PDB file of C-alpha atoms in Angstrom:
ATOM      1  CA  MET A   1      -5.971  20.483  31.752  1.00  0.00           C
ATOM      2  CA  ASN A   2      -2.761  19.802  33.188  1.00  0.00           C
ATOM      3  CA  PHE A   3      -1.681  16.439  33.324  1.00  0.00           C
ATOM      4  CA  ASN A   4       1.592  15.183  34.763  1.00  0.00           C
ATOM      5  CA  LYS A   5       1.414  11.639  36.126  1.00  0.00           C
ATOM      6  CA  ILE A   6      -0.001   8.239  34.241  1.00  0.00           C
ATOM      7  CA  PHE A   7      -1.253   5.394  35.565  1.00  0.00           C
ATOM      8  CA  SER A   8      -0.582   1.925  34.296  1.00  0.00           C
ATOM      9  CA  ILE A   9      -2.261  -1.289  35.399  1.00  0.00           C
ATOM     10  CA  ALA A  10      -1.743  -4.085  34.524  1.00  0.00           C
ATOM     11  CA  LEU A  11      -3.134  -7.891  34.550  1.00  0.00           C
ATOM     12  CA  SER A  12      -0.526 -10.190  34.107  1.00  0.00           C
ATOM     13  CA  SER A  13      -1.632 -14.018  33.867  1.00  0.00           C
ATOM     14  CA  CYS A  14       0.229 -17.346  32.422  1.00  0.00           C
ATOM     15  CA  PHE A  15      -0.967 -17.463  28.663  1.00  0.00           C
ATOM     16  CA  PHE A  16      -2.148 -21.131  28.125  1.00  0.00           C
ATOM     17  CA  TRP A  17      -3.563 -21.376  31.716  1.00  0.00           C
ATOM     18  CA  SER A  18      -5.935 -18.305  30.575  1.00  0.00           C
ATOM     19  CA  GLN A  19      -6.849 -19.725  27.866  1.00  0.00           C
ATOM     20  CA  LEU A  20      -7.469 -23.468  29.356  1.00  0.00           C
ATOM     21  CA  VAL A  21      -9.536 -21.684  31.792  1.00  0.00           C
ATOM     22  CA  ALA A  22     -11.502 -19.563  29.234  1.00  0.00           C
ATOM     23  CA  GLU A  23     -12.547 -22.919  27.636  1.00  0.00           C
ATOM     24  CA  GLN A  24     -13.451 -24.759  30.782  1.00  0.00           C
ATOM     25  CA  THR A  25     -15.648 -22.302  32.553  1.00  0.00           C
ATOM     26  CA  ILE A  26     -19.322 -20.856  32.153  1.00  0.00           C
ATOM     27  CA  ALA A  27     -19.469 -17.618  32.432  1.00  0.00           C
ATOM     28  CA  ALA A  28     -20.614 -17.376  36.487  1.00  0.00           C
ATOM     29  CA  PRO A  29     -21.431 -14.533  38.717  1.00  0.00           C
ATOM     30  CA  ILE A  30     -17.997 -13.143  40.477  1.00  0.00           C
ATOM     31  CA  ILE A  31     -19.131 -12.706  44.103  1.00  0.00           C
ATOM     32  CA  THR A  32     -17.107  -9.157  45.458  1.00  0.00           C
ATOM     33  CA  SER A  33     -18.815  -8.982  49.131  1.00  0.00           C
ATOM     34  CA  SER A  34     -15.811 -10.730  50.601  1.00  0.00           C
ATOM     35  CA  TRP A  35     -13.051  -9.311  48.422  1.00  0.00           C
ATOM     36  CA  ARG A  36     -10.575  -6.772  49.754  1.00  0.00           C
ATOM     37  CA  THR A  37      -9.988  -3.335  49.243  1.00  0.00           C
ATOM     38  CA  LEU A  38      -6.882  -1.496  49.021  1.00  0.00           C
ATOM     39  CA  SER A  39      -7.255   2.240  48.841  1.00  0.00           C
ATOM     40  CA  ARG A  40      -5.508   5.522  48.478  1.00  0.00           C
ATOM     41  CA  ASN A  41      -5.568   9.010  47.752  1.00  0.00           C
ATOM     42  CA  ASN A  42      -5.865   8.526  44.180  1.00  0.00           C
ATOM     43  CA  TYR A  43      -6.898   5.254  43.429  1.00  0.00           C
ATOM     44  CA  SER A  44      -8.894   1.943  45.122  1.00  0.00           C
ATOM     45  CA  LEU A  45      -8.646  -1.555  43.911  1.00  0.00           C
ATOM     46  CA  LYS A  46     -11.184  -4.640  45.422  1.00  0.00           C
ATOM     47  CA  TYR A  47      -9.335  -8.021  45.250  1.00  0.00           C
ATOM     48  CA  PRO A  48      -9.946 -11.157  45.970  1.00  0.00           C
ATOM     49  CA  GLN A  49      -9.622 -12.287  49.838  1.00  0.00           C
ATOM     50  CA  ASN A  50      -7.026 -14.601  49.179  1.00  0.00           C
ATOM     51  CA  TRP A  51      -4.674 -13.342  47.074  1.00  0.00           C
ATOM     52  CA  ASP A  52      -1.469 -12.098  48.404  1.00  0.00           C
ATOM     53  CA  LEU A  53      -1.052  -7.948  48.891  1.00  0.00           C
ATOM     54  CA  GLN A  54       2.816  -6.751  47.773  1.00  0.00           C
ATOM     55  CA  GLN A  55       2.909  -3.014  48.206  1.00  0.00           C
ATOM     56  CA  SER A  56       5.733  -0.688  48.863  1.00  0.00           C
ATOM     57  CA  GLU A  57       6.604   0.219  52.380  1.00  0.00           C
ATOM     58  CA  ASN A  58       6.312   4.079  51.664  1.00  0.00           C
ATOM     59  CA  THR A  59       2.019   3.319  50.886  1.00  0.00           C
ATOM     60  CA  GLU A  60       1.268   6.659  49.803  1.00  0.00           C
ATOM     61  CA  SER A  61       4.609   7.565  47.428  1.00  0.00           C
ATOM     62  CA  GLY A  62       4.994   3.930  46.634  1.00  0.00           C
ATOM     63  CA  THR A  63       8.858   2.682  46.283  1.00  0.00           C
ATOM     64  CA  VAL A  64      11.123   4.405  43.145  1.00  0.00           C
ATOM     65  CA  VAL A  65      11.799   2.436  40.503  1.00  0.00           C
ATOM     66  CA  SER A  66      13.052   4.821  38.450  1.00  0.00           C
ATOM     67  CA  PRO A  67      13.710   8.841  38.631  1.00  0.00           C
ATOM     68  CA  THR A  68      10.060   9.069  37.976  1.00  0.00           C
ATOM     69  CA  VAL A  69       8.969   6.121  38.133  1.00  0.00           C
ATOM     70  CA  ARG A  70       7.086   4.363  41.093  1.00  0.00           C
ATOM     71  CA  TYR A  71       6.027   1.251  41.709  1.00  0.00           C
ATOM     72  CA  GLN A  72       2.766   1.218  43.662  1.00  0.00           C
ATOM     73  CA  PHE A  73       1.816  -2.223  44.807  1.00  0.00           C
ATOM     74  CA  ALA A  74       0.800  -5.827  43.224  1.00  0.00           C
ATOM     75  CA  VAL A  75      -1.291  -8.467  44.111  1.00  0.00           C
ATOM     76  CA  LEU A  76      -0.896 -12.195  43.325  1.00  0.00           C
ATOM     77  CA  SER A  77      -2.711 -15.274  42.863  1.00  0.00           C
ATOM     78  CA  GLN A  78      -2.038 -18.088  45.067  1.00  0.00           C
ATOM     79  CA  LEU A  79      -0.529 -21.341  42.817  1.00  0.00           C
ATOM     80  CA  GLU A  80      -3.621 -23.171  41.858  1.00  0.00           C
ATOM     81  CA  SER A  81      -1.477 -26.718  41.730  1.00  0.00           C
ATOM     82  CA  THR A  82       2.095 -28.318  41.656  1.00  0.00           C
ATOM     83  CA  GLN A  83       2.075 -27.528  38.314  1.00  0.00           C
ATOM     84  CA  ASP A  84       1.366 -24.329  38.305  1.00  0.00           C
ATOM     85  CA  LYS A  85       4.130 -21.702  37.669  1.00  0.00           C
ATOM     86  CA  PHE A  86       2.616 -18.380  37.707  1.00  0.00           C
ATOM     87  CA  ARG A  87       1.206 -16.218  39.887  1.00  0.00           C
ATOM     88  CA  GLU A  88      -1.690 -14.486  38.462  1.00  0.00           C
ATOM     89  CA  ASN A  89      -1.359 -10.238  39.178  1.00  0.00           C
ATOM     90  CA  VAL A  90      -2.392  -7.433  39.143  1.00  0.00           C
ATOM     91  CA  ASN A  91       0.055  -4.407  39.550  1.00  0.00           C
ATOM     92  CA  LEU A  92       0.360  -0.584  39.330  1.00  0.00           C
ATOM     93  CA  VAL A  93       2.937   1.653  38.293  1.00  0.00           C
ATOM     94  CA  ILE A  94       2.525   5.823  38.700  1.00  0.00           C
ATOM     95  CA  GLU A  95       5.202   7.306  36.328  1.00  0.00           C
ATOM     96  CA  ASP A  96       5.353  11.576  36.552  1.00  0.00           C
ATOM     97  CA  ILE A  97       5.787  13.106  33.921  1.00  0.00           C
ATOM     98  CA  ASN A  98       5.625  16.542  34.666  1.00  0.00           C
ATOM     99  CA  GLY A  99       7.701  18.820  32.672  1.00  0.00           C
ATOM    100  CA  ARG A 100       7.570  16.194  29.597  1.00  0.00           C
ATOM    101  CA  LYS A 101       5.403  17.845  26.487  1.00  0.00           C
ATOM    102  CA  ILE A 102       3.481  14.278  25.695  1.00  0.00           C
ATOM    103  CA  ASP A 103      -0.034  13.282  25.648  1.00  0.00           C
ATOM    104  CA  LEU A 104      -1.903  10.464  26.070  1.00  0.00           C
ATOM    105  CA  ASP A 105      -1.888   9.268  22.248  1.00  0.00           C
ATOM    106  CA  ALA A 106       1.872   9.721  22.251  1.00  0.00           C
ATOM    107  CA  TYR A 107       2.912   8.165  25.634  1.00  0.00           C
ATOM    108  CA  ALA A 108       0.667   4.983  24.589  1.00  0.00           C
ATOM    109  CA  GLN A 109       2.578   4.451  21.553  1.00  0.00           C
ATOM    110  CA  LEU A 110       5.788   5.060  23.117  1.00  0.00           C
ATOM    111  CA  ALA A 111       4.830   2.567  25.208  1.00  0.00           C
ATOM    112  CA  ALA A 112       3.356  -0.129  23.123  1.00  0.00           C
ATOM    113  CA  ASP A 113       6.647   0.705  20.777  1.00  0.00           C
ATOM    114  CA  GLN A 114       9.018  -0.750  23.933  1.00  0.00           C
ATOM    115  CA  LEU A 115       6.893  -3.400  24.704  1.00  0.00           C
ATOM    116  CA  LYS A 116       7.831  -4.421  21.130  1.00  0.00           C
ATOM    117  CA  SER A 117      11.505  -4.028  21.908  1.00  0.00           C
ATOM    118  CA  GLN A 118      12.316  -5.005  25.043  1.00  0.00           C
ATOM    119  CA  MET A 119       9.751  -8.464  25.270  1.00  0.00           C
ATOM    120  CA  LYS A 120      11.085 -12.012  24.425  1.00  0.00           C
ATOM    121  CA  ASN A 121       8.594 -12.354  21.058  1.00  0.00           C
ATOM    122  CA  CYS A 122       5.866  -9.784  22.285  1.00  0.00           C
ATOM    123  CA  LYS A 123       3.095  -9.888  19.747  1.00  0.00           C
ATOM    124  CA  ILE A 124       0.592  -7.226  20.676  1.00  0.00           C
ATOM    125  CA  LEU A 125      -2.336  -8.330  20.257  1.00  0.00           C
ATOM    126  CA  GLU A 126      -4.645  -5.535  20.996  1.00  0.00           C
ATOM    127  CA  HIS A 127      -3.619  -1.204  21.440  1.00  0.00           C
ATOM    128  CA  LYS A 128      -7.250   0.694  21.258  1.00  0.00           C
ATOM    129  CA  LYS A 129      -7.666   4.046  22.956  1.00  0.00           C
ATOM    130  CA  ILE A 130     -11.088   4.035  25.160  1.00  0.00           C
ATOM    131  CA  ASN A 131     -13.171   7.002  25.754  1.00  0.00           C
ATOM    132  CA  LYS A 132     -15.369   6.357  28.742  1.00  0.00           C
ATOM    133  CA  GLY A 133     -17.411   9.561  30.082  1.00  0.00           C
ATOM    134  CA  SER A 134     -15.396  12.689  30.133  1.00  0.00           C
ATOM    135  CA  ARG A 135     -12.204  10.010  30.563  1.00  0.00           C
ATOM    136  CA  GLN A 136      -9.839   8.481  28.089  1.00  0.00           C
ATOM    137  CA  TYR A 137      -7.584   5.659  28.432  1.00  0.00           C
ATOM    138  CA  TYR A 138      -5.980   2.897  26.736  1.00  0.00           C
ATOM    139  CA  GLN A 139      -6.185  -0.936  26.675  1.00  0.00           C
ATOM    140  CA  THR A 140      -3.248  -2.878  25.426  1.00  0.00           C
ATOM    141  CA  VAL A 141      -3.367  -6.306  25.362  1.00  0.00           C
ATOM    142  CA  TRP A 142       0.014  -8.518  24.208  1.00  0.00           C
ATOM    143  CA  THR A 143       1.592 -11.990  25.127  1.00  0.00           C
ATOM    144  CA  TRP A 144       5.454 -12.061  25.374  1.00  0.00           C
ATOM    145  CA  ASP A 145       7.673 -15.293  27.075  1.00  0.00           C
ATOM    146  CA  TYR A 146       9.149 -14.608  30.349  1.00  0.00           C
ATOM    147  CA  GLU A 147      11.892 -16.885  31.015  1.00  0.00           C
ATOM    148  CA  THR A 148      10.288 -20.323  29.890  1.00  0.00           C
ATOM    149  CA  LEU A 149       6.794 -18.949  30.583  1.00  0.00           C
ATOM    150  CA  PRO A 150       4.165 -17.296  27.643  1.00  0.00           C
ATOM    151  CA  LEU A 151       2.401 -14.867  29.303  1.00  0.00           C
ATOM    152  CA  LYS A 152      -0.329 -12.273  28.614  1.00  0.00           C
ATOM    153  CA  VAL A 153      -1.028  -9.386  29.800  1.00  0.00           C
ATOM    154  CA  GLU A 154      -3.756  -6.786  29.644  1.00  0.00           C
ATOM    155  CA  GLN A 155      -2.650  -3.332  30.230  1.00  0.00           C
ATOM    156  CA  TYR A 156      -4.795   0.296  31.150  1.00  0.00           C
ATOM    157  CA  THR A 157      -2.982   3.274  30.926  1.00  0.00           C
ATOM    158  CA  TRP A 158      -3.967   6.874  31.825  1.00  0.00           C
ATOM    159  CA  LEU A 159      -3.523  10.618  32.321  1.00  0.00           C
ATOM    160  CA  LEU A 160      -4.184  12.124  35.710  1.00  0.00           C
TER     161      LEU A 160
END
């Protein structure tokens, strides 16, 4: 199989906020029937109706971040209160690795190493390979300090 793109989707949240909500919330079903859907050639995403969509002007190919990396979109939550300093978000970045001899395991390890070297106070909490049917992907969960905010990020990385 000839893979040539890395998809990486990440959910970022303010670490303390997510811990507080988790402690106060009893698991309740999430009703997604009124959610919006963003559909593209290679993916689709459902997100809450009150979240804001920010996407590239070129919705199919994305915004160039570097010669091989393209930002596709972000969906952002609303601020919860005047004390809320961070909008939880989900975003998608696609990297073209065509011509590079790298597999999913090597790419995921390289990405984890970059997190540790580039993110302030980065701590990787989970980094595991998941097999789901015929698909394999990595789930990485880490915390880091963004300016004055402690954040927790959950990222999924797979080859297409």
